[in-house]
PDB file of C-alpha atoms in Angstrom:
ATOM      1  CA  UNK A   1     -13.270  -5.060 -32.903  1.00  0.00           C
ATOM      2  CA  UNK A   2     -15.893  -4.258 -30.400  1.00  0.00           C
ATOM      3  CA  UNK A   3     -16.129  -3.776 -26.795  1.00  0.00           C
ATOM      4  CA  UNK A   4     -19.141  -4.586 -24.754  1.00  0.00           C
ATOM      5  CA  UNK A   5     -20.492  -1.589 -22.303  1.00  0.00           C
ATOM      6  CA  UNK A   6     -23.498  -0.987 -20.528  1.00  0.00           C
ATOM      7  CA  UNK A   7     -25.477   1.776 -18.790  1.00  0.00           C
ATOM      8  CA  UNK A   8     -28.900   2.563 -19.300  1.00  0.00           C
ATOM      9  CA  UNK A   9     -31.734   5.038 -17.725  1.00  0.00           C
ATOM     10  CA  UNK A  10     -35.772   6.192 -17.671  1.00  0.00           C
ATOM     11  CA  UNK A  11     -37.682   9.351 -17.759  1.00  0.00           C
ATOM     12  CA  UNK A  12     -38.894  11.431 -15.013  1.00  0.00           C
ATOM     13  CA  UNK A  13     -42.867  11.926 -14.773  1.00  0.00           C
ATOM     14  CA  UNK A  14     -42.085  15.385 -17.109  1.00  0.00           C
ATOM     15  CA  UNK A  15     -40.644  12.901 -19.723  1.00  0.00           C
ATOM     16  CA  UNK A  16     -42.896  10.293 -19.890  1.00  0.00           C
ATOM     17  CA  UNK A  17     -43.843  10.792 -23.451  1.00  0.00           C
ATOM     18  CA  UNK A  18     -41.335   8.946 -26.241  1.00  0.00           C
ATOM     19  CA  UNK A  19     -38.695  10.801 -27.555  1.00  0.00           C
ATOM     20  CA  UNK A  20     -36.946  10.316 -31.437  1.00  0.00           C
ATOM     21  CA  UNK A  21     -32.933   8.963 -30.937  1.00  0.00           C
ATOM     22  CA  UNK A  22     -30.551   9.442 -33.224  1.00  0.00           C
ATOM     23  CA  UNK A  23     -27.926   7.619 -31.210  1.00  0.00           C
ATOM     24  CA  UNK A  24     -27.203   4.470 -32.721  1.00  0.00           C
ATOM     25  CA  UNK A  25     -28.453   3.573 -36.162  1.00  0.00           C
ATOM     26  CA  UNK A  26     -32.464   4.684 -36.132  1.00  0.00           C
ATOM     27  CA  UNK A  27     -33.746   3.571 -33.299  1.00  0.00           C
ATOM     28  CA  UNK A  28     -37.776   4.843 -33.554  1.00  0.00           C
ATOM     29  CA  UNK A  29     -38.022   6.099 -30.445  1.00  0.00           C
ATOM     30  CA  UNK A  30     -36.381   6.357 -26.982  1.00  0.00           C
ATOM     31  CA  UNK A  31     -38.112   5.841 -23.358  1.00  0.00           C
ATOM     32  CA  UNK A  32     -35.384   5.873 -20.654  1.00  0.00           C
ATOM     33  CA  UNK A  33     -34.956   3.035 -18.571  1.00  0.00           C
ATOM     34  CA  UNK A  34     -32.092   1.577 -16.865  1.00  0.00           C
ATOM     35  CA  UNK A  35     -31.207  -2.059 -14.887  1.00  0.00           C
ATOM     36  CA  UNK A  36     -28.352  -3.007 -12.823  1.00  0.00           C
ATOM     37  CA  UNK A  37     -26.836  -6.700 -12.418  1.00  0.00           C
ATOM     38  CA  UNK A  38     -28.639  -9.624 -12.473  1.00  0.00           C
ATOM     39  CA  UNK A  39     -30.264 -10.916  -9.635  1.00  0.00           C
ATOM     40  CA  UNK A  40     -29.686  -7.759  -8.131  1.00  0.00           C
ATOM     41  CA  UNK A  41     -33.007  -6.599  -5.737  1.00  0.00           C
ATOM     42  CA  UNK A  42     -33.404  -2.553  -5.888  1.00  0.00           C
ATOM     43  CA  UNK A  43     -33.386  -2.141  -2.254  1.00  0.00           C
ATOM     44  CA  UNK A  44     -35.734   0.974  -2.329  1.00  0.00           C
ATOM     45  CA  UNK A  45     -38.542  -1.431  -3.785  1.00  0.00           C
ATOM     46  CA  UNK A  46     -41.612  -2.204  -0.705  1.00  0.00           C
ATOM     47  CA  UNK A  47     -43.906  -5.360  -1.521  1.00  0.00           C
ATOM     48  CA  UNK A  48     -46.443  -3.549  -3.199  1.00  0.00           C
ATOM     49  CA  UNK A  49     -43.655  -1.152  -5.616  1.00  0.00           C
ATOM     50  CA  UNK A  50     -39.979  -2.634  -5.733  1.00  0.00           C
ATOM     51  CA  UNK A  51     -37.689  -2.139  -8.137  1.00  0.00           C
ATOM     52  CA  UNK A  52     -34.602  -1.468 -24.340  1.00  0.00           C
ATOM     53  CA  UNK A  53     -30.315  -0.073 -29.092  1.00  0.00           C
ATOM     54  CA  UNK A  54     -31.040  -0.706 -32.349  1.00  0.00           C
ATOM     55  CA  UNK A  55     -32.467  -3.369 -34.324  1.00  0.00           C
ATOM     56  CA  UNK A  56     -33.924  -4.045 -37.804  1.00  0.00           C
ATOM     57  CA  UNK A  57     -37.437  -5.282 -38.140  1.00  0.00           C
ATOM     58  CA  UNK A  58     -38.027  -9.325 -36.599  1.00  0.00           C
ATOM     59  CA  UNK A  59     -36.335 -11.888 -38.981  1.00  0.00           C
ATOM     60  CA  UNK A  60     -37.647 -14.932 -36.851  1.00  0.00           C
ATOM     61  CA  UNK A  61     -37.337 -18.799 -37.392  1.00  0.00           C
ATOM     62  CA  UNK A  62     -40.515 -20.509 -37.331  1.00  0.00           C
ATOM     63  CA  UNK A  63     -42.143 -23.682 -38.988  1.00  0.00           C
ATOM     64  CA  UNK A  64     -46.040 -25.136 -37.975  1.00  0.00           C
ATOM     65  CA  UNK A  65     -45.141 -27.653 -35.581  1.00  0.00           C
ATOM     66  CA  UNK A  66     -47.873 -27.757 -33.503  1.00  0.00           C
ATOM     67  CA  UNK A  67     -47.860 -26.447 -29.791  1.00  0.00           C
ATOM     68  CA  UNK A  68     -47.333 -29.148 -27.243  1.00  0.00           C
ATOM     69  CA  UNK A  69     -49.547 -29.905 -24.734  1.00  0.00           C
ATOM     70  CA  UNK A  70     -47.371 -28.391 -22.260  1.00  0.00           C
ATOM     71  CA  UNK A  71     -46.960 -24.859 -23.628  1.00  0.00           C
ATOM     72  CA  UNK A  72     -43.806 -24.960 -24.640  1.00  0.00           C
ATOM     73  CA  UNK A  73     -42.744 -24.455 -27.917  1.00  0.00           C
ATOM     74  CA  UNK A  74     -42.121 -27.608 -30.229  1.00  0.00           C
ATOM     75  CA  UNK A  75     -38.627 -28.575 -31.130  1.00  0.00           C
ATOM     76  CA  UNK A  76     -37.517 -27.691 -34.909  1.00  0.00           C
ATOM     77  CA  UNK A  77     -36.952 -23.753 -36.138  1.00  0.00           C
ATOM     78  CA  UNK A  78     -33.697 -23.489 -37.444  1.00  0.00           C
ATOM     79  CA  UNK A  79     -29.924 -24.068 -35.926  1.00  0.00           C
ATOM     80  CA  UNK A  80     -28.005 -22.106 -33.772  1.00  0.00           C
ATOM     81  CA  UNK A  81     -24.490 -20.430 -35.351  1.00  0.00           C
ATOM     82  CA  UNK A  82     -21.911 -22.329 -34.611  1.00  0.00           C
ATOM     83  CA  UNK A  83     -20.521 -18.974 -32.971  1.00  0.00           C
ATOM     84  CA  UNK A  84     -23.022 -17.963 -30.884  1.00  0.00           C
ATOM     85  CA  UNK A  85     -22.333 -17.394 -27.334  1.00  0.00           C
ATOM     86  CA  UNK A  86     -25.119 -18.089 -25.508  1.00  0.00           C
ATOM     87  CA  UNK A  87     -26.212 -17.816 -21.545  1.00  0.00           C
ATOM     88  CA  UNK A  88     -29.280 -19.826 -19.442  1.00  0.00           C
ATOM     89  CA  UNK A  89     -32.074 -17.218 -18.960  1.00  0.00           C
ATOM     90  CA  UNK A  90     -35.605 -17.379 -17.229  1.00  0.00           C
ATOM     91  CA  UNK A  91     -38.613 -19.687 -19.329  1.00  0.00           C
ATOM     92  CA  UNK A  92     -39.219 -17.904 -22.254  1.00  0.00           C
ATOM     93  CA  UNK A  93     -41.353 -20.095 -23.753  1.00  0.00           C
ATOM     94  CA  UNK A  94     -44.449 -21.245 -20.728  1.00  0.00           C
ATOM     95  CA  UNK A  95     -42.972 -25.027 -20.379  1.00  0.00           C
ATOM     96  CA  UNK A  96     -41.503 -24.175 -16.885  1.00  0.00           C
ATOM     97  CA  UNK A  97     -38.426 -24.624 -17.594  1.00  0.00           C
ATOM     98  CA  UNK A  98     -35.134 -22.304 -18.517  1.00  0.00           C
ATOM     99  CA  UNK A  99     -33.871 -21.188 -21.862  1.00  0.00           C
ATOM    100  CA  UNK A 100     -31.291 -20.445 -23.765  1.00  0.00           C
ATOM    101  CA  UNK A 101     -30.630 -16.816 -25.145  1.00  0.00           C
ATOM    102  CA  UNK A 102     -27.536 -16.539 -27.817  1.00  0.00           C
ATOM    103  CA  UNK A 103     -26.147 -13.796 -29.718  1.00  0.00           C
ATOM    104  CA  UNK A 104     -24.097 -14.219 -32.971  1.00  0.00           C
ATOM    105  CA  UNK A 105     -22.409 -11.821 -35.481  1.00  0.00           C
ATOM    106  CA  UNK A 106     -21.069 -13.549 -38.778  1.00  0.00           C
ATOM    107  CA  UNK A 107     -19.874 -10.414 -40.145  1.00  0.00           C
ATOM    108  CA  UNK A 108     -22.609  -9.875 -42.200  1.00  0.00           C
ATOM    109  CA  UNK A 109     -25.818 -10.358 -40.077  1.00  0.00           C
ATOM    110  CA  UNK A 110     -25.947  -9.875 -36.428  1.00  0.00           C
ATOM    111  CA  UNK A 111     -28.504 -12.481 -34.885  1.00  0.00           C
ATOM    112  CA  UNK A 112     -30.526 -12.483 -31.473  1.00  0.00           C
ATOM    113  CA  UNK A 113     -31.818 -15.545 -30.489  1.00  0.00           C
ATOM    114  CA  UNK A 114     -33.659 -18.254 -28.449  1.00  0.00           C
ATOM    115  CA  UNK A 115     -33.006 -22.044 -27.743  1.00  0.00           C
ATOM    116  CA  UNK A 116     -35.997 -23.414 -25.664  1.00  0.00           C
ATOM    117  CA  UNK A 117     -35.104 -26.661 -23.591  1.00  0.00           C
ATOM    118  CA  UNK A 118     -37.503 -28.506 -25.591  1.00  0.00           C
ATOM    119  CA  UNK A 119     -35.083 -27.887 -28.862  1.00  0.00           C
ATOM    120  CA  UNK A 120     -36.987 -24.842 -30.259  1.00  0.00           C
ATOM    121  CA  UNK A 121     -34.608 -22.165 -32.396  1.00  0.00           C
ATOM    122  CA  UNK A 122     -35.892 -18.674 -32.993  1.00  0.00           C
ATOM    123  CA  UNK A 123     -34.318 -15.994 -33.808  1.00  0.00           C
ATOM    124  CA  UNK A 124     -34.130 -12.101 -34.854  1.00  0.00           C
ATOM    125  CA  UNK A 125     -31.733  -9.713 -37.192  1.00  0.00           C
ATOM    126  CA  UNK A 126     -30.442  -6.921 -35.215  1.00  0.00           C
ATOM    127  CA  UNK A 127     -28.416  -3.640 -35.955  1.00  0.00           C
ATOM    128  CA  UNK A 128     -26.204  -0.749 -34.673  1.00  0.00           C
ATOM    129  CA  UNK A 129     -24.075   1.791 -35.323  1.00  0.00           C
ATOM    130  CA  UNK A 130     -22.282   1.200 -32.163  1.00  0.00           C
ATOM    131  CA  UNK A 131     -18.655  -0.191 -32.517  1.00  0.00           C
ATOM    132  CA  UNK A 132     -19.600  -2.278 -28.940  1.00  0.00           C
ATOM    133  CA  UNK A 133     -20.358  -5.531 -28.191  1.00  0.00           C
ATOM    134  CA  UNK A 134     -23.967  -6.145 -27.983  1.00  0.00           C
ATOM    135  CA  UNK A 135     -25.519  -7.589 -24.704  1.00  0.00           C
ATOM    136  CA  UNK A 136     -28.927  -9.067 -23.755  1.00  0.00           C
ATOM    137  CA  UNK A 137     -31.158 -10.360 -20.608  1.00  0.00           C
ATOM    138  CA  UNK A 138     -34.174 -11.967 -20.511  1.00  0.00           C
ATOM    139  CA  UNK A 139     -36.778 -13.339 -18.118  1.00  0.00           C
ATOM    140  CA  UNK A 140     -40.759 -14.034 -17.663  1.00  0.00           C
ATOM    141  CA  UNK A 141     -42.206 -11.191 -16.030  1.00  0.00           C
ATOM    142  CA  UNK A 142     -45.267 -11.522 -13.148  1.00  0.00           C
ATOM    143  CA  UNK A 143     -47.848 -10.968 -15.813  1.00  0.00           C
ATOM    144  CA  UNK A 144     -46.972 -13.594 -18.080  1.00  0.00           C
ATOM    145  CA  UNK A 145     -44.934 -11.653 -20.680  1.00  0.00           C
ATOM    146  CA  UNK A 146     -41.489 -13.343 -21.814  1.00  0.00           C
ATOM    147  CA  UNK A 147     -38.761 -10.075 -22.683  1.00  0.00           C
ATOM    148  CA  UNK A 148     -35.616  -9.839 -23.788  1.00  0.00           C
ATOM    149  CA  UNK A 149     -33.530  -6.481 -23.427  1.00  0.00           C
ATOM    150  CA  UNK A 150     -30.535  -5.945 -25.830  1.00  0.00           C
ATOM    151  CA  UNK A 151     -28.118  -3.775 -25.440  1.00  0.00           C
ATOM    152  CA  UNK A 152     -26.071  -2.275 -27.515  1.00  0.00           C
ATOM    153  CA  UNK A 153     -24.262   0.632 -25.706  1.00  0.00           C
ATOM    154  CA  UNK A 154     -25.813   3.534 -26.226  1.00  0.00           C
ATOM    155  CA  UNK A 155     -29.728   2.275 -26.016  1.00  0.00           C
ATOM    156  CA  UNK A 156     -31.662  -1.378 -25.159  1.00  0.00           C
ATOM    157  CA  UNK A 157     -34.350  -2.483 -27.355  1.00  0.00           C
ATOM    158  CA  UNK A 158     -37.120  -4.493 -26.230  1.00  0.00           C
ATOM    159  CA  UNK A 159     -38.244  -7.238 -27.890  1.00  0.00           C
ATOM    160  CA  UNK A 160     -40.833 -10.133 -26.108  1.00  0.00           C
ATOM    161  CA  UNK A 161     -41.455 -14.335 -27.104  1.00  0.00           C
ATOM    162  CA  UNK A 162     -45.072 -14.629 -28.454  1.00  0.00           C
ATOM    163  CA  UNK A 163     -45.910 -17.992 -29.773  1.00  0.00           C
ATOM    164  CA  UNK A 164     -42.486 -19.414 -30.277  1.00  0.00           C
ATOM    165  CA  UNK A 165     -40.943 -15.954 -32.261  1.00  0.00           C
ATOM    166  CA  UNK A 166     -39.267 -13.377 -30.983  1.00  0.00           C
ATOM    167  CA  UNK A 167     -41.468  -9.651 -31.408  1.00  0.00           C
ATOM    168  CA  UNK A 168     -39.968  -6.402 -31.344  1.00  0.00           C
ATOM    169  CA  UNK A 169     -42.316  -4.706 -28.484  1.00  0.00           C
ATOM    170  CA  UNK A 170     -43.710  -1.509 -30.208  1.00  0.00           C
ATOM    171  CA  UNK A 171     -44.784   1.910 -28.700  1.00  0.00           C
ATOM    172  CA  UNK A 172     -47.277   3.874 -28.719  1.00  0.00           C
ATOM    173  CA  UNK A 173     -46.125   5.182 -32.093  1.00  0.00           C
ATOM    174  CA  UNK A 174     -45.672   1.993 -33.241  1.00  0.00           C
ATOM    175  CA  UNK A 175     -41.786   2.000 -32.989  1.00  0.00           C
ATOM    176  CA  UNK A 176     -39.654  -0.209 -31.263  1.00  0.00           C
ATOM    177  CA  UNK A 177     -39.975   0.334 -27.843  1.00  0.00           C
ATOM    178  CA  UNK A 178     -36.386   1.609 -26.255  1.00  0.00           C
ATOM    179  CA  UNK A 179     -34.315   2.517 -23.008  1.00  0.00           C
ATOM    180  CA  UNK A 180     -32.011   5.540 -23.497  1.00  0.00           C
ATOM    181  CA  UNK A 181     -28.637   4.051 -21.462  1.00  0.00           C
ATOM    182  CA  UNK A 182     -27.431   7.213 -20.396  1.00  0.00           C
ATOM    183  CA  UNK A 183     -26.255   8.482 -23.768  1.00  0.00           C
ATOM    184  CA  UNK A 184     -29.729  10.887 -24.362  1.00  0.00           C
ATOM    185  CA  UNK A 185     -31.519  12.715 -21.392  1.00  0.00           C
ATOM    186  CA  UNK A 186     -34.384  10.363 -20.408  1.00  0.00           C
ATOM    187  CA  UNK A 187     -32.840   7.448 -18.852  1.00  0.00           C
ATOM    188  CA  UNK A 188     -29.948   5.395 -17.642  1.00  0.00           C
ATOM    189  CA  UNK A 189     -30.654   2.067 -16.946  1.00  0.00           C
ATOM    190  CA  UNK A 190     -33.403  -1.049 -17.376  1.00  0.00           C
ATOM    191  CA  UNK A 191     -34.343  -3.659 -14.882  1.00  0.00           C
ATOM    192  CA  UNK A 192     -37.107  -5.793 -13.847  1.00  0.00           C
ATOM    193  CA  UNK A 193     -37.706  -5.263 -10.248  1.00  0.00           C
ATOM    194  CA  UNK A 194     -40.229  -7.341  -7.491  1.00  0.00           C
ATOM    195  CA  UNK A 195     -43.352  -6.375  -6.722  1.00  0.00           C
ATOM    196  CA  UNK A 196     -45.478  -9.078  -4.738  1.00  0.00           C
ATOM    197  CA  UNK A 197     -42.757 -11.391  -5.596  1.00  0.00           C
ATOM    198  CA  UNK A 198     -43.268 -11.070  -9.079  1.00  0.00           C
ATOM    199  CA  UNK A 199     -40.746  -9.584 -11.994  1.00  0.00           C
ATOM    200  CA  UNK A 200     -42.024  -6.168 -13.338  1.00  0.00           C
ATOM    201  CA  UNK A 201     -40.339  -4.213 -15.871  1.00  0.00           C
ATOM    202  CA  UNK A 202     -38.940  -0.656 -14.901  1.00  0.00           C
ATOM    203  CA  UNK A 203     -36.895   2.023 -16.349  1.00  0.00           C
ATOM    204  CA  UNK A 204     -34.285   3.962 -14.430  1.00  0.00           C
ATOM    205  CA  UNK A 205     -32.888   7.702 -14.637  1.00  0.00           C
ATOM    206  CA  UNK A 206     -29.991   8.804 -12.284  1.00  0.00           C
ATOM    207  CA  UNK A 207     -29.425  12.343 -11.853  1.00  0.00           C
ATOM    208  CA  UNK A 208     -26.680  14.012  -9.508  1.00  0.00           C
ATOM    209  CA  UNK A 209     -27.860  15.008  -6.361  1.00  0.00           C
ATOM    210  CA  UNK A 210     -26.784  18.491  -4.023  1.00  0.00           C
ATOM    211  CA  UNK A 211     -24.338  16.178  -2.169  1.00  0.00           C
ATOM    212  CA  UNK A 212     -21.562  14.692  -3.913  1.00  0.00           C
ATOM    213  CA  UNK A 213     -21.215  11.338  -4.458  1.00  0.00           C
ATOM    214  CA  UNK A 214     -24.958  10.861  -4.511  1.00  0.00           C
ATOM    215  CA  UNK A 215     -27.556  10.984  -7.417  1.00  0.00           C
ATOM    216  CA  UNK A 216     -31.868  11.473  -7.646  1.00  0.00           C
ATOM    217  CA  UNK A 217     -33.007   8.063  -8.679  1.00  0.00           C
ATOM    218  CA  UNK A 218     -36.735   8.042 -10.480  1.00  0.00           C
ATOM    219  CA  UNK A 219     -38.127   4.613 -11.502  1.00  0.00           C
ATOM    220  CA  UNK A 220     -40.885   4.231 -14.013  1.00  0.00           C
ATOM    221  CA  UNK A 221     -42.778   1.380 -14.407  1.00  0.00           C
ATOM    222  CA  UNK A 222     -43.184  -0.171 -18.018  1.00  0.00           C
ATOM    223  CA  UNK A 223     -47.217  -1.378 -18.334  1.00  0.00           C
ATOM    224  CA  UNK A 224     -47.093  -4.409 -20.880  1.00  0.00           C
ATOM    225  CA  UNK A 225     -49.795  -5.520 -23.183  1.00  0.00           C
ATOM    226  CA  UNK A 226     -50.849  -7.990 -25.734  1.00  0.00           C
ATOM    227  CA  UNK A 227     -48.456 -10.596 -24.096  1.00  0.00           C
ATOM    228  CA  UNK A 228     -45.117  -8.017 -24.573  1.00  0.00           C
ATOM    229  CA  UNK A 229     -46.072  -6.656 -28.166  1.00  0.00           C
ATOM    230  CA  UNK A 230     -46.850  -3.316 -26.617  1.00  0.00           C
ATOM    231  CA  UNK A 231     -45.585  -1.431 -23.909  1.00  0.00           C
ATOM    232  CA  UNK A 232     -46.299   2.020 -22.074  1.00  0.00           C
ATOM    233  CA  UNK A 233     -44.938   4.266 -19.226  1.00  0.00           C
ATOM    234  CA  UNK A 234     -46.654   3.469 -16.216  1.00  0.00           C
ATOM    235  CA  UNK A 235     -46.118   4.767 -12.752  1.00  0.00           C
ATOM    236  CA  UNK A 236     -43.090   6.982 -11.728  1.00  0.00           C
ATOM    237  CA  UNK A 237     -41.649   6.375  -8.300  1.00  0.00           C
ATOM    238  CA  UNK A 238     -38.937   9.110  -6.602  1.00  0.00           C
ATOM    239  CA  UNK A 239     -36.155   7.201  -4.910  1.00  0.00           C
ATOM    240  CA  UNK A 240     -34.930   9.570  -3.684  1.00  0.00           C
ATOM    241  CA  UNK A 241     -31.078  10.119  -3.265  1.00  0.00           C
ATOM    242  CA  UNK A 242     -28.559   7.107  -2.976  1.00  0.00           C
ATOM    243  CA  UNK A 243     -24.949   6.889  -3.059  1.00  0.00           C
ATOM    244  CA  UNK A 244     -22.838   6.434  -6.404  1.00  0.00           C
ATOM    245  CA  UNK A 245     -21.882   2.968  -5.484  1.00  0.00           C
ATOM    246  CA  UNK A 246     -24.876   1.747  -3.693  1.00  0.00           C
ATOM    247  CA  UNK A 247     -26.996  -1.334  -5.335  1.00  0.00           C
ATOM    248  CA  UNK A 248     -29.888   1.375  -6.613  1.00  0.00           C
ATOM    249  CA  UNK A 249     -27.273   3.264  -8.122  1.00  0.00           C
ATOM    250  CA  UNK A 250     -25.892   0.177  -9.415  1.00  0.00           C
ATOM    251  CA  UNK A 251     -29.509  -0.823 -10.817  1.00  0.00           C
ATOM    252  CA  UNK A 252     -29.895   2.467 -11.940  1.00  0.00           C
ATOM    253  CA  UNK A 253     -27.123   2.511 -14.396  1.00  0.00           C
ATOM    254  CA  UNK A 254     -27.281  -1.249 -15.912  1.00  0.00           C
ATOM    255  CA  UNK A 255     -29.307  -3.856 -18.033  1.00  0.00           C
ATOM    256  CA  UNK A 256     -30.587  -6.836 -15.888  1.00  0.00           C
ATOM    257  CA  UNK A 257     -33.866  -8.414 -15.318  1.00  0.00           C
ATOM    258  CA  UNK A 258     -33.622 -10.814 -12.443  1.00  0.00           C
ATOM    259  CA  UNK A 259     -31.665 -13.601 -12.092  1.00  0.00           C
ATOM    260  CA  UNK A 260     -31.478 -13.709 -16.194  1.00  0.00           C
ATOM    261  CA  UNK A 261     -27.688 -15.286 -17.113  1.00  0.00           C
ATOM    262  CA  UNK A 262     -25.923 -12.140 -20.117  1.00  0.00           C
ATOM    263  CA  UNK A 263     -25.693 -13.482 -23.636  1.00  0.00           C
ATOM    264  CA  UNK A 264     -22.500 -11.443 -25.008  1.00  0.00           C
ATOM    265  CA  UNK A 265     -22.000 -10.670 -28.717  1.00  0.00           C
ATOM    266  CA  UNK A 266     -18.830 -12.669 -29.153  1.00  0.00           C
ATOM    267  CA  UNK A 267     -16.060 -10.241 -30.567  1.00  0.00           C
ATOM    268  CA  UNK A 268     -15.214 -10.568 -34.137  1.00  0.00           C
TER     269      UNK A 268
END
């Protein structure tokens, strides 16, 4: 049986480089960041600067329908489980219009996927050591890139939708790019904050403060390339201190990225 749980964080501008996790079942490498609910605004972002687990390598679902002439991807791929439990996310897939992100565990494989309005099925095989419920987001960020965050507990794993598959995002050591959740000492939550009304990605690390009740809040923001198949600690921004049970604090210690619905593991 598994329960689902959340919390996530980012490094500080000391820990910006990746860091080896031996949390949950071997997870390449570990880059704190942290989110809070969806559709939650970090209220410490300004219009120019408001405010990732472990998987096995991409199984994805794919055929050679050609693209339509829309962008989106074309119907076909594959079928989703007849178990999945599934919630309405951002546009994953360029055709304007919102998606469907699913999670499934038959006991033997443990699936992440994609169901584009147009029809399209794609999919991934994911892992963990973690006896929890898995959890994922997902959105289309201001520069174009589609993500999807999956959590399962301990870390999130990034992963992005690149020509109608889903891509684990790599590193800069060419490991699956991951937010430490609060479990490991360089992050504790992952969100996608506004910047210019546009989604950015950002990782969050919460640390207590002099005054109790309150914790140090650092956001860094995650630079994405090659459409979402790489990404790189960008700028770190102090919050400053904010109270345990303000919305930063709740940002700071979650998995969200906008108004993205949750897809929850169902429990087997």
């Amino acid at each position: 049986m598994k329960t689902a749980r959340v919390a996530a964080a980012l490094a500080p501008a000391l820990l910006l480089a990746l860091t080896a996790c031996g949390a949950e079942s071997t997870p390449q490498n570990v880059t704190g960041a942290t989110a809070g609910p969806a559709g939650v605004a970090d209220p410490s972002a300004s219009a120019d600067d408001s405010e990732s687990s472990t998987t096995s390598p991409a199984e994805s679902a794919t055929d050679d329908s050609p693209m339509p002439a829309d962008g989106g991807c074309p119907e076909g791929g594959g079928k989703v489980p007849a178990k999945a439990a599934g919630a309405q996310v951002g546009d994953l897939d360029g055709d304007g219009a919102k998606d469907e992100l699913w999670l499934a565990d038959n006991g033997n494989k443990r699936r992440l996927g994609v169901r584009t309005a147009s029809g399209r099925v794609m999919s991934t095989v994911f892992q963990s050591g973690s006896p929890q419920s898995a959890v994922a987001v997902a959105n289309r960020l201001g520069d174009g890139s589609a993500i999807i965050l999956l959590s399962t507990g301990r870390t999130a794993a990034l992963y992005a939708v690149i020509d109608c598959e889903i891509v684990a995002t790599k590193d800069k050591t060419g490991g699956q790019y991951t937010f430490d959740l609060g479990f490991g000492s360089y992050g504790t939550g992952v969100a996608c904050p506004m910047a210019n009304d546009k989604l950015y990605l950002a990782g969050y690390l919460a640390t207590a403060a002099e005054r109790e009740g309150y914790e140090n809040i650092t956001r860094t923001r995650i630079d994405l390339s090659e459409e979402g198949a790489r990404a790189d600690n960008g700028t770190v921004a102090e919050l400053g201190e904010h109270g345990n049970d303000s919305a930063s604090a709740k940002i700071a210690h979650g998995v969200s990225c906008g108004d993205s619905g949750t897809a929850e593991e169902p429990v087997s």
